[in-house]
Amino acid sequence: MWLLGPATVAFAVPIYEYRVLIRRRWISLTVGVTVGILVAVGGSLALAKLLHLSPELQRSLATRSVSTPFALAVSDRIYAPKDLTVLFVIATGVCGMLFGAAAHGVGTAKARELGSEEGGRRRESHDDDRRRGDGAARAAAVRHSVLTSRPNGSSRPAKK
């Protein structure tokens, strides 16, 4: 428990470093955090009620999706047993670490697979276009040059 203080302070370092970005995106961050909290707490409570768990377990599960110092502070206010609160917070963190890393790996592998398939299709399509001689690539290049050309003939935007 003696490392919880420094760990909590360590949260402040990235927040301080990204304070400009946080100020710029505060609405998105607020909405995302609020929805995340509601889903996490609501899901925990709904599952606990569905399984007919005791009120003590329900209150301890409600705080499982936050860091341990915050969960302990909240558990005092909602009269949840601290030992169960710590157990659920740590178990949630370990499961998130294990399944989150696995899900990220699966997602990355699927993205690479889809990317290589798409690249293969584009390569085949390009080869077909070249064989047929229909000039689709040239037409795209001309279209691009017409759409991006400037009225004064320069590559820079015209001054107002």
CSV table of C-alpha atoms in Angstrom, one decimal:
chain,number,residue,atom,x,y,z
A,1,MET,CA,0.0,0.0,0.0
A,2,TRP,CA,2.9,2.4,0.5
A,3,LEU,CA,3.5,2.6,-3.2
A,4,LEU,CA,0.0,3.9,-3.9
A,5,GLY,CA,1.0,7.5,-3.1
A,6,PRO,CA,3.8,7.7,-5.7
A,7,ALA,CA,1.7,5.8,-8.2
A,8,THR,CA,-1.1,8.3,-7.8
A,9,VAL,CA,1.4,11.2,-8.3
A,10,ALA,CA,2.7,9.4,-11.4
A,11,PHE,CA,-0.7,10.0,-13.0
A,12,ALA,CA,-0.1,13.8,-12.8
A,13,VAL,CA,3.1,13.7,-15.0
A,14,PRO,CA,1.4,12.8,-18.3
A,15,ILE,CA,-1.5,15.0,-17.5
A,16,TYR,CA,0.8,17.9,-17.0
A,17,GLU,CA,2.8,17.1,-20.1
A,18,TYR,CA,-0.4,17.0,-22.3
A,19,ARG,CA,-2.3,19.8,-20.6
A,20,VAL,CA,-2.6,21.8,-23.8
A,21,LEU,CA,-4.1,18.9,-25.7
A,22,ILE,CA,-6.4,18.1,-22.7
A,23,ARG,CA,-7.6,21.7,-22.7
A,24,ARG,CA,-8.3,21.6,-26.5
A,25,ARG,CA,-10.1,18.3,-26.3
A,26,TRP,CA,-11.9,18.6,-23.0
A,27,ILE,CA,-15.4,18.0,-24.4
A,28,SER,CA,-14.4,14.7,-26.0
A,29,LEU,CA,-12.5,13.6,-22.9
A,30,THR,CA,-15.4,14.5,-20.6
A,31,VAL,CA,-18.0,12.6,-22.7
A,32,GLY,CA,-15.7,9.6,-23.1
A,33,VAL,CA,-14.9,9.4,-19.4
A,34,THR,CA,-18.5,9.9,-18.4
A,35,VAL,CA,-19.8,7.2,-20.7
A,36,GLY,CA,-17.0,4.8,-19.7
A,37,ILE,CA,-17.8,5.3,-16.0
A,38,LEU,CA,-21.5,4.8,-16.5
A,39,VAL,CA,-21.0,1.7,-18.6
A,40,ALA,CA,-18.4,0.2,-16.1
A,41,VAL,CA,-20.3,0.9,-12.9
A,42,GLY,CA,-23.8,0.2,-14.5
A,43,GLY,CA,-22.5,-3.1,-16.0
A,44,SER,CA,-21.0,-4.2,-12.7
A,45,LEU,CA,-24.1,-3.4,-10.7
A,46,ALA,CA,-26.4,-5.0,-13.2
A,47,LEU,CA,-24.4,-8.2,-13.3
A,48,ALA,CA,-24.2,-8.2,-9.5
A,49,LYS,CA,-28.0,-7.8,-9.2
A,50,LEU,CA,-28.6,-10.4,-11.9
A,51,LEU,CA,-26.4,-12.9,-10.0
A,52,HIS,CA,-28.2,-12.0,-6.7
A,53,LEU,CA,-24.9,-11.1,-5.0
A,54,SER,CA,-25.0,-9.6,-1.5
A,55,PRO,CA,-25.2,-5.8,-1.1
A,56,GLU,CA,-21.6,-5.7,0.2
A,57,LEU,CA,-20.3,-7.4,-3.0
A,58,GLN,CA,-22.4,-5.2,-5.2
A,59,ARG,CA,-20.9,-2.0,-3.6
A,60,SER,CA,-17.4,-3.4,-3.8
A,61,LEU,CA,-17.9,-4.3,-7.5
A,62,ALA,CA,-19.2,-0.8,-8.3
A,63,THR,CA,-15.7,0.6,-7.8
A,64,ARG,CA,-13.7,-2.0,-9.7
A,65,SER,CA,-12.9,0.0,-12.8
A,66,VAL,CA,-10.8,2.8,-11.2
A,67,SER,CA,-7.4,2.8,-9.7
A,68,THR,CA,-6.9,1.5,-6.1
A,69,PRO,CA,-6.5,4.8,-4.3
A,70,PHE,CA,-9.7,6.2,-5.8
A,71,ALA,CA,-11.6,2.9,-5.2
A,72,LEU,CA,-10.6,2.9,-1.6
A,73,ALA,CA,-11.7,6.5,-1.2
A,74,VAL,CA,-15.1,5.7,-2.7
A,75,SER,CA,-15.5,2.5,-0.8
A,76,ASP,CA,-15.4,4.5,2.5
A,77,ARG,CA,-18.3,6.6,1.3
A,78,ILE,CA,-20.5,3.8,0.0
A,79,TYR,CA,-19.6,1.5,3.0
A,80,ALA,CA,-18.0,-1.2,0.9
A,81,PRO,CA,-15.5,-3.6,2.4
A,82,LYS,CA,-12.0,-2.4,1.6
A,83,ASP,CA,-10.5,-5.8,1.2
A,84,LEU,CA,-13.1,-6.8,-1.4
A,85,THR,CA,-12.7,-3.5,-3.2
A,86,VAL,CA,-9.0,-3.9,-3.5
A,87,LEU,CA,-9.4,-7.5,-4.7
A,88,PHE,CA,-11.9,-6.5,-7.4
A,89,VAL,CA,-9.8,-3.6,-8.6
A,90,ILE,CA,-6.6,-5.7,-8.9
A,91,ALA,CA,-8.4,-8.6,-10.5
A,92,THR,CA,-10.0,-6.2,-13.1
A,93,GLY,CA,-6.5,-4.7,-13.8
A,94,VAL,CA,-4.9,-8.1,-14.3
A,95,CYS,CA,-7.8,-9.3,-16.5
A,96,GLY,CA,-7.7,-6.0,-18.5
A,97,MET,CA,-3.9,-6.4,-18.9
A,98,LEU,CA,-4.1,-10.0,-20.1
A,99,PHE,CA,-7.2,-9.8,-22.3
A,100,GLY,CA,-6.5,-6.2,-23.5
A,101,ALA,CA,-3.0,-7.2,-24.8
A,102,ALA,CA,-4.5,-10.4,-26.4
A,103,ALA,CA,-7.3,-8.4,-28.1
A,104,HIS,CA,-4.8,-5.8,-29.3
A,105,GLY,CA,-2.6,-8.5,-30.8
A,106,VAL,CA,-5.6,-10.1,-32.6
A,107,GLY,CA,-6.8,-6.7,-33.8
A,108,THR,CA,-3.3,-5.9,-35.2
A,109,ALA,CA,-3.0,-9.2,-36.9
A,110,LYS,CA,-6.5,-8.8,-38.5
A,111,ALA,CA,-5.6,-5.3,-39.6
A,112,ARG,CA,-2.4,-6.5,-41.3
A,113,GLU,CA,-4.3,-9.4,-42.9
A,114,LEU,CA,-6.9,-7.0,-44.3
A,115,GLY,CA,-4.3,-4.5,-45.4
A,116,SER,CA,-2.3,-7.1,-47.3
A,117,GLU,CA,-5.4,-8.5,-48.9
A,118,GLU,CA,-6.4,-4.9,-50.0
A,119,GLY,CA,-2.9,-4.3,-51.2
A,120,GLY,CA,-3.0,-7.5,-53.3
A,121,ARG,CA,-6.4,-6.5,-54.8
A,122,ARG,CA,-5.1,-3.1,-55.7
A,123,ARG,CA,-2.0,-4.6,-57.2
A,124,GLU,CA,-4.0,-7.1,-59.3
A,125,SER,CA,-6.4,-4.3,-60.4
A,126,HIS,CA,-3.5,-2.1,-61.4
A,127,ASP,CA,-1.9,-5.0,-63.3
A,128,ASP,CA,-5.3,-5.7,-65.0
A,129,ASP,CA,-5.6,-2.0,-66.0
A,130,ARG,CA,-2.1,-1.9,-67.5
A,131,ARG,CA,-2.8,-5.1,-69.4
A,132,ARG,CA,-6.1,-3.8,-70.8
A,133,GLY,CA,-4.5,-0.5,-71.6
A,134,ASP,CA,-7.5,1.5,-70.4
A,135,GLY,CA,-5.4,4.1,-68.8
A,136,ALA,CA,-7.2,4.3,-65.4
A,137,ALA,CA,-4.0,5.4,-63.7
A,138,ARG,CA,-3.4,8.1,-66.2
A,139,ALA,CA,-7.0,9.4,-65.9
A,140,ALA,CA,-6.6,9.5,-62.1
A,141,ALA,CA,-3.4,11.5,-62.4
A,142,VAL,CA,-5.0,14.0,-64.9
A,143,ARG,CA,-8.0,14.3,-62.6
A,144,HIS,CA,-5.7,15.0,-59.6
A,145,SER,CA,-3.7,17.6,-61.4
A,146,VAL,CA,-6.8,19.4,-62.7
A,147,LEU,CA,-8.4,19.4,-59.2
A,148,THR,CA,-5.3,20.6,-57.4
A,149,SER,CA,-4.1,23.2,-60.0
A,150,ARG,CA,-4.1,26.9,-59.0
A,151,PRO,CA,-5.7,29.6,-61.1
A,152,ASN,CA,-2.4,31.6,-61.2
A,153,GLY,CA,-0.4,28.6,-62.4
A,154,SER,CA,1.7,28.3,-59.2
A,155,SER,CA,1.7,25.5,-56.7
A,156,ARG,CA,1.1,27.9,-53.8
A,157,PRO,CA,-2.4,29.2,-52.9
A,158,ALA,CA,-3.3,32.6,-54.3
A,159,LYS,CA,-3.0,35.5,-51.9
A,160,LYS,CA,-6.2,37.3,-51.0
